Amino acid sequence: MTDPTTPATPEAASESVTATHAGPTFQPTNPLALAPVKSAPSSVDGFVQEFLRELNTGQGVELSGSTVNDQYLALARTVRHDLMTHWLETSRRQDETKAKRVGYLSAEYLLGRQLDNALLATGLDDAVEKGLASCGIDLATLRAQEVEPGLGNGGLGRLAACFLDSLATMSVPCIGYGIRYEYGIFRQELVDGQQVEQLDSWLAAGGPWEFPQPEAAVQVDFGGDTEKYTDDEGVTRTRWIPAWNVLGVPYNYMVPGYQNGQVNTLRLWSAEATKALDLASFNAGDYAEAARAQTFAENITKVLYPEDSTRQGKELRLQQQYFFVACSLRDFIERMVEEGFDLRRLPERIIFQLNDTHPVIAVPELMRLLVDEYELEWDEAWEITQQCFAYTCHTLLPEALEVWPADLLGNLLPRHLEIICRINDEFLADVRAAYPGNEMRVRRMSIVTDDPDRSVGMAHLATVAGTKVNGVAELHSELLRDKVLPDFSEYWPDKFTNVTNGVTPRRFVRLANPRLSGLITEALGVGWLTDLERLQELEPYAEDPAFRQKFRDVKEANKARLYDLLRERDGIDLPEHHLLDVMVKRLHEYKRQSLKLLHIVTLYEQVISGRLAPEDVTPRTFVFGAKAAPGYSMAKQTIHLINAVGKVVNADPRVAGRLTVAFPANYNVTLAENLIPAADLSEQISLAGKEASGTGNMKLALNGALTIGTDDGANVEIRRLVGDEHFFLFGLLEPQVAELQAQGYEPSRYYEENPDLRAAIDLIASGAFADGDRSVFEPVVSNLLHEDRFLALADYQAYLDAQARVDAAYADEEQWTRSAILNVARSGYFSSDRSMRDYMSRIWGIPASS
C-alpha cells in the first residue's frame, strides 16, 4: 500500500501513470513510475511565470483584476509545487525502505502561518520577494493575508508543531495525526476589558496548504452494544454492534524539513455524516430533520476543546478523541503498510507517541482492531500494543489527568470499556502477585476506580500500555515519578524517563528574528540553525563592545517592529525606551498572572500614595498575552482585572512615561513571533512544582530576554545553563511548597503582615479599577485572601525583591546586554532537534536519519 499523501494531490494525479483502486487503498500500478511534480523555479523570471499561471488558472483572474487574497492563494500554490516534488519523493522513499515511522497522536497542532516556513524550507524567499516586486506586489502584504490555523490552545499544540518540524529536518519518517477543527480555538476579543469568545473562521478565505482526500475516508462507529459469537473455527469472540457512525475525511498538510528535501505529512481528520441528507424528510418538508445527521457529525470537529462542564460537553470531547485516533490507527494499518503485512510485526513499523492523555483511547482501539477484526489472540495483541505506544505526560495537576465516567465511556464505546476492564483485571492480578496483601496499592494503581463513582483514569491506562512514560523537564519527570505516579515508577522503574522540551529555531529564531539570525550568522557562519549547540560560540562576543551595540540595535529594531504591529493590529501605542516586561502564556491560576499584576499594582500604589517618586521607577511596559478557557471564571476575571488596571494606569499622568500596561487580544503564533524577539524580561513565575516545562521560557531566552522565574519546569535547566547571575530566581522551592501546604496555608496572614501587599490588594478591593464599584473584582480579592491555591501571596515579597534586582541590572546597559547575549549563547540545548534525538534514543529506537 502507498503512503496516503500519494493520491492527495490533484497535480500528482494529473502527472502520474494510470492508477487503480484496490479496495479501500489507492495503489499506483508502479509507484516508482510516478512522474515528478514540476518544481517551482528558483529564478525570478521562472517564479513570475509560474505565479501568473497560478493566478490565471487557479484563481481565474488576471493580475490587474486580482485581489490580495487571489495573489496570496496563487503564491501559496506556486511555492507548494516545490514542496510537493519532495513530498512525493519522501513518500516513495519511505515506502521502499519500509522504515519505522513515528506516529504522533495529538489533539492540538498550533502550526502558525505556513507561507514563510515553506519559503524558508525551499530556499525560494529571495526569488519570490524579487519576483513579486517586479509584479508590483509586496511580499509582506501577502504574508499578512494568511490566517494561521487555529488548531491548538497553547504550549501543547506548539510543541507538537515544533517536533514535526524537527523530525522532518532530521529526515526521520513521521506522520502526525490530529483533528481538522473547523473553527479551532476561539478568536479572543476584549470588550470593556473582558474576554469574549468569537468563532475563529480560519478557513473562510481558503486553505491552500491542505489536500483533502475524501476517497480515503474512514468510518468511525459509536454507541450500541456488544455480543458474543462463535467463529467458524469454534472460537468464542466478541463483536461490537454500533448504533451510529460518522466518516472521517483526511486532509494532508506538508511538513517540510529545513532545506533537506524531506517533507513529512500531518494528517488531520474532519467529521462528516455517513448519510449527509435524509431525502425522505427533506421531501416531506422537514428540512431540519433531513440535515440532522450531518449537523450531528460535524459537531465532532467543529471546535477545539468544547466546554465540558456539562455531560453533553464531556461526551463531545470523548467523541473527538476517539474519532481521530480511530481514523488514525485504521489509516496506518490499512494504508501505510503493504498488502499482506503480518501485524505481529507492527512494532517494527510504527511507534505511536501519545501527546498527553487526549489520544489514550487509542490503546483499547488498537486492541479491538487486533482482537476483534484481525482475530489475533488476546495475549499476542496485548504484547503488540505495549510495544506500539509511548506516553508523554504534560502536567502535574490532578485535574488535568483525564478521567472518564465509566457510564459515559460505556454508552459511547461499549467494546472499549470491556477491553479496558480486562486490561485492568489482568494488570491488577500482576500487581497483587508482586505485592501480596497490599490492596491499598492495588486500588491506587487501578485503571478503573469506584470512588466516588466508577471511572477510568487515562493516565493510568497510558502508563500500563506504554513502552515508555516521559515527563518534559527534569523536575517535572522527577515529580511525575515520585508524586504523580509513584506506585507505577516503583513497579516499572525502567519505564520512566525524561525528555526536556525544545523549540524549533527555524521558526522562533530565523523567521521570528531575522535581524538576530543575521547577526549570529555574521559571527558564526552558516549551519547553526540545524546545530543549535553552536550558539555557545557566541560567548566570547558578549565581551565585545561593538557586538553588544549591534545586539542592542537588533533589540531596538525588534521593538519598533512590534510597536508598529500593535498600533496597526490593536490600536495600542507603546512608549519607546522602556524595559519590555513580557508575560505570554495560557491564563491559569498556577501560572500566576495574578502575581505579575500585584507587582504592577504595588508600583502604581507606591507612586500615587507618595511613597515612591515617579523618577525612581524604571520605565517599564508590561505586555500580557493570554486566553482563558471559556468556562474558567477566575481566569476570565483575571483578564478583566489586568485590563482594568491597565486602563487606569495608562491614563494616570502621575505614572506617565514610567508604567504602561498592554494586553493585545488574541495572542497567537504570529503575534508571538513579533513579541518574543522584542522582549527584555521573560516572566516565568508559576508556583514551583506546577509547570511541566514551558516552552515560552525557551523561546524568550533564545531571543535574548532575561528570565525572572521560580525553580519550576524547564526554568531549572535554563538557570543552570545560563548561570545564576543571568537569571532572576525567586520563590519557594517545590519541597517548601509541599511543606507549607501540608502545614495549612493561610494567605490572609501574608496580607496582614506585609504593608505593600495589603496596600495593593486594598486598592483593588476599593474599586479603584472599577469606577468605584467594589463588587466587580471582589471574587478575585476573595480568592487571593482566602484560597490562593498557588501561593501568590507567599511568594509576593520574594518576587518584588527579584524585580528590584531586575531594575538594578537593567540600569547597567552594558552588563544587561552581556547577560542577554549569554542567554542566547547558552540556550542551544533547548532546540527541538535535541528533544527529538532524546526521544529517538530513549524511547523510539529510531536512528536519526533513514
GROMACS .gro file of N, CA, C and O in nm, residues 686-737:
model
  208
  686SER      N    1   0.540   3.066   3.755
  686SER     CA    2   0.448   2.965   3.807
  686SER      C    3   0.495   2.915   3.943
  686SER      O    4   0.613   2.923   3.978
  687LEU      N    5   0.402   2.860   4.021
  687LEU     CA    6   0.436   2.803   4.150
  687LEU      C    7   0.525   2.681   4.128
  687LEU      O    8   0.494   2.594   4.046
  688ALA      N    9   0.634   2.672   4.200
  688ALA     CA   10   0.727   2.559   4.184
  688ALA      C   11   0.655   2.427   4.201
  688ALA      O   12   0.579   2.407   4.297
  689GLY      N   13   0.677   2.337   4.104
  689GLY     CA   14   0.615   2.206   4.108
  689GLY      C   15   0.485   2.197   4.032
  689GLY      O   16   0.420   2.092   4.035
  690LYS      N   17   0.446   2.303   3.960
  690LYS     CA   18   0.319   2.300   3.889
  690LYS      C   19   0.335   2.308   3.737
  690LYS      O   20   0.253   2.252   3.664
  691GLU      N   21   0.436   2.375   3.687
  691GLU     CA   22   0.457   2.385   3.542
  691GLU      C   23   0.536   2.263   3.497
  691GLU      O   24   0.640   2.231   3.553
  692ALA      N   25   0.483   2.195   3.393
  692ALA     CA   26   0.554   2.077   3.344
  692ALA      C   27   0.690   2.116   3.287
  692ALA      O   28   0.794   2.063   3.326
  693SER      N   29   0.690   2.207   3.194
  693SER     CA   30   0.815   2.250   3.133
  693SER      C   31   0.809   2.397   3.096
  693SER      O   32   0.884   2.480   3.145
  694GLY      N   33   0.714   2.429   3.008
  694GLY     CA   34   0.713   2.559   2.945
  694GLY      C   35   0.801   2.555   2.821
  694GLY      O   36   0.902   2.486   2.817
  695THR      N   37   0.759   2.627   2.719
  695THR     CA   38   0.845   2.647   2.600
  695THR      C   39   0.859   2.795   2.569
  695THR      O   40   0.955   2.834   2.504
  696GLY      N   41   0.766   2.877   2.617
  696GLY     CA   42   0.782   3.021   2.601
  696GLY      C   43   0.910   3.069   2.668
  696GLY      O   44   0.979   3.159   2.617
  697ASN      N   45   0.944   3.009   2.782
  697ASN     CA   46   1.068   3.046   2.851
  697ASN      C   47   1.190   3.021   2.762
  697ASN      O   48   1.285   3.100   2.760
  698MET      N   49   1.186   2.912   2.684
  698MET     CA   50   1.297   2.880   2.595
  698MET      C   51   1.304   2.978   2.478
  698MET      O   52   1.412   3.025   2.442
  699LYS      N   53   1.189   3.007   2.418
  699LYS     CA   54   1.186   3.099   2.304
  699LYS      C   55   1.238   3.237   2.344
  699LYS      O   56   1.314   3.300   2.270
  700LEU      N   57   1.196   3.283   2.461
  700LEU     CA   58   1.237   3.416   2.504
  700LEU      C   59   1.387   3.419   2.535
  700LEU      O   60   1.456   3.515   2.497
  701ALA      N   61   1.440   3.317   2.601
  701ALA     CA   62   1.583   3.313   2.629
  701ALA      C   63   1.665   3.309   2.500
  701ALA      O   64   1.767   3.377   2.487
  702LEU      N   65   1.620   3.229   2.403
  702LEU     CA   66   1.691   3.219   2.276
  702LEU      C   67   1.691   3.352   2.200
  702LEU      O   68   1.777   3.373   2.114
  703ASN      N   69   1.597   3.438   2.230
  703ASN     CA   70   1.589   3.567   2.162
  703ASN      C   71   1.641   3.681   2.247
  703ASN      O   72   1.618   3.798   2.216
  704GLY      N   73   1.713   3.647   2.355
  704GLY     CA   74   1.785   3.750   2.429
  704GLY      C   75   1.709   3.818   2.540
  704GLY      O   76   1.748   3.926   2.584
  705ALA      N   77   1.602   3.756   2.591
  705ALA     CA   78   1.534   3.808   2.709
  705ALA      C   79   1.592   3.740   2.833
  705ALA      O   80   1.622   3.620   2.830
  706LEU      N   81   1.607   3.815   2.940
  706LEU     CA   82   1.646   3.757   3.067
  706LEU      C   83   1.522   3.707   3.140
  706LEU      O   84   1.414   3.766   3.126
  707THR      N   85   1.538   3.602   3.217
  707THR     CA   86   1.424   3.538   3.283
  707THR      C   87   1.417   3.577   3.428
  707THR      O   88   1.517   3.572   3.501
  708ILE      N   89   1.297   3.614   3.474
  708ILE     CA   90   1.265   3.618   3.616
  708ILE      C   91   1.171   3.501   3.640
  708ILE      O   92   1.068   3.488   3.573
  709GLY      N   93   1.211   3.412   3.732
  709GLY     CA   94   1.130   3.292   3.745
  709GLY      C   95   1.157   3.213   3.870
  709GLY      O   96   1.255   3.234   3.942
  710THR      N   97   1.066   3.120   3.894
  710THR     CA   98   1.081   3.024   4.001
  710THR      C   99   1.159   2.903   3.951
  710THR      O  100   1.180   2.886   3.831
  711ASP      N  101   1.200   2.818   4.043
  711ASP     CA  102   1.263   2.692   4.005
  711ASP      C  103   1.153   2.592   3.972
  711ASP      O  104   1.117   2.506   4.053
  712ASP      N  105   1.099   2.608   3.853
  712ASP     CA  106   0.986   2.526   3.811
  712ASP      C  107   1.002   2.489   3.665
  712ASP      O  108   1.054   2.569   3.585
  713GLY      N  109   0.958   2.370   3.628
  713GLY     CA  110   0.963   2.329   3.489
  713GLY      C  111   1.103   2.340   3.433
  713GLY      O  112   1.204   2.310   3.498
  714ALA      N  113   1.111   2.382   3.307
  714ALA     CA  114   1.242   2.394   3.241
  714ALA      C  115   1.320   2.517   3.288
  714ALA      O  116   1.436   2.534   3.251
  715ASN      N  117   1.258   2.603   3.371
  715ASN     CA  118   1.335   2.713   3.431
  715ASN      C  119   1.460   2.661   3.501
  715ASN      O  120   1.564   2.726   3.502
  716VAL      N  121   1.447   2.544   3.563
  716VAL     CA  122   1.559   2.487   3.637
  716VAL      C  123   1.678   2.467   3.544
  716VAL      O  124   1.792   2.502   3.577
  717GLU      N  125   1.650   2.411   3.427
  717GLU     CA  126   1.757   2.384   3.332
  717GLU      C  127   1.808   2.511   3.266
  717GLU      O  128   1.928   2.526   3.239
  718ILE      N  129   1.717   2.607   3.239
  718ILE     CA  130   1.760   2.735   3.183
  718ILE      C  131   1.856   2.804   3.279
  718ILE      O  132   1.963   2.852   3.239
  719ARG      N  133   1.818   2.809   3.405
  719ARG     CA  134   1.903   2.877   3.504
  719ARG      C  135   2.038   2.809   3.515
  719ARG      O  136   2.143   2.876   3.523
  720ARG      N  137   2.038   2.677   3.518
  720ARG     CA  138   2.165   2.605   3.530
  720ARG      C  139   2.257   2.632   3.410
  720ARG      O  140   2.378   2.647   3.425
  721LEU      N  141   2.198   2.642   3.290
  721LEU     CA  142   2.278   2.661   3.170
  721LEU      C  143   2.324   2.805   3.152
  721LEU      O  144   2.439   2.830   3.114
  722VAL      N  145   2.234   2.901   3.177
  722VAL     CA  146   2.273   3.040   3.151
  722VAL      C  147   2.352   3.099   3.268
  722VAL      O  148   2.427   3.196   3.250
  723GLY      N  149   2.336   3.041   3.387
  723GLY     CA  150   2.410   3.089   3.503
  723GLY      C  151   2.322   3.173   3.594
  723GLY      O  152   2.239   3.252   3.548
  724ASP      N  153   2.340   3.156   3.725
  724ASP     CA  154   2.258   3.228   3.824
  724ASP      C  155   2.265   3.379   3.806
  724ASP      O  156   2.167   3.451   3.831
  725GLU      N  157   2.383   3.429   3.767
  725GLU     CA  158   2.399   3.574   3.756
  725GLU      C  159   2.325   3.633   3.636
  725GLU      O  160   2.314   3.755   3.624
  726HIS      N  161   2.271   3.547   3.549
  726HIS     CA  162   2.197   3.593   3.432
  726HIS      C  163   2.051   3.547   3.435
  726HIS      O  164   1.985   3.538   3.332
  727PHE      N  165   2.003   3.520   3.555
  727PHE     CA  166   1.867   3.470   3.577
  727PHE      C  167   1.821   3.525   3.711
  727PHE      O  168   1.895   3.519   3.810
  728PHE      N  169   1.698   3.576   3.717
  728PHE     CA  170   1.647   3.635   3.842
  728PHE      C  171   1.556   3.534   3.911
  728PHE      O  172   1.436   3.525   3.886
  729LEU      N  173   1.616   3.457   4.000
  729LEU     CA  174   1.545   3.349   4.069
  729LEU      C  175   1.473   3.403   4.193
  729LEU      O  176   1.526   3.488   4.265
  730PHE      N  177   1.355   3.352   4.219
  730PHE     CA  178   1.284   3.386   4.342
  730PHE      C  179   1.190   3.271   4.377
  730PHE      O  180   1.166   3.181   4.297
  731GLY      N  181   1.135   3.279   4.496
  731GLY     CA  182   1.022   3.193   4.530
  731GLY      C  183   1.056   3.065   4.602
  731GLY      O  184   1.171   3.020   4.608
  732LEU      N  185   0.951   3.006   4.657
  732LEU     CA  186   0.962   2.879   4.728
  732LEU      C  187   1.004   2.769   4.633
  732LEU      O  188   0.965   2.766   4.516
  733LEU      N  189   1.083   2.676   4.685
  733LEU     CA  190   1.116   2.555   4.610
  733LEU      C  191   1.004   2.454   4.628
  733LEU      O  192   0.923   2.462   4.721
  734GLU      N  193   1.000   2.354   4.540
  734GLU     CA  194   0.889   2.258   4.544
  734GLU      C  195   0.873   2.190   4.679
  734GLU      O  196   0.761   2.180   4.731
  735PRO      N  197   0.980   2.144   4.745
  735PRO     CA  198   0.962   2.084   4.878
  735PRO      C  199   0.906   2.183   4.980
  735PRO      O  200   0.827   2.145   5.068
  736GLN      N  201   0.945   2.309   4.970
  736GLN     CA  202   0.891   2.411   5.060
  736GLN      C  203   0.743   2.436   5.034
  736GLN      O  204   0.665   2.458   5.128
  737VAL      N  205   0.705   2.432   4.907
  737VAL     CA  206   0.563   2.445   4.873
  737VAL      C  207   0.483   2.332   4.937
  737VAL      O  208   0.379   2.355   5.000
   0.00000   0.00000   0.00000
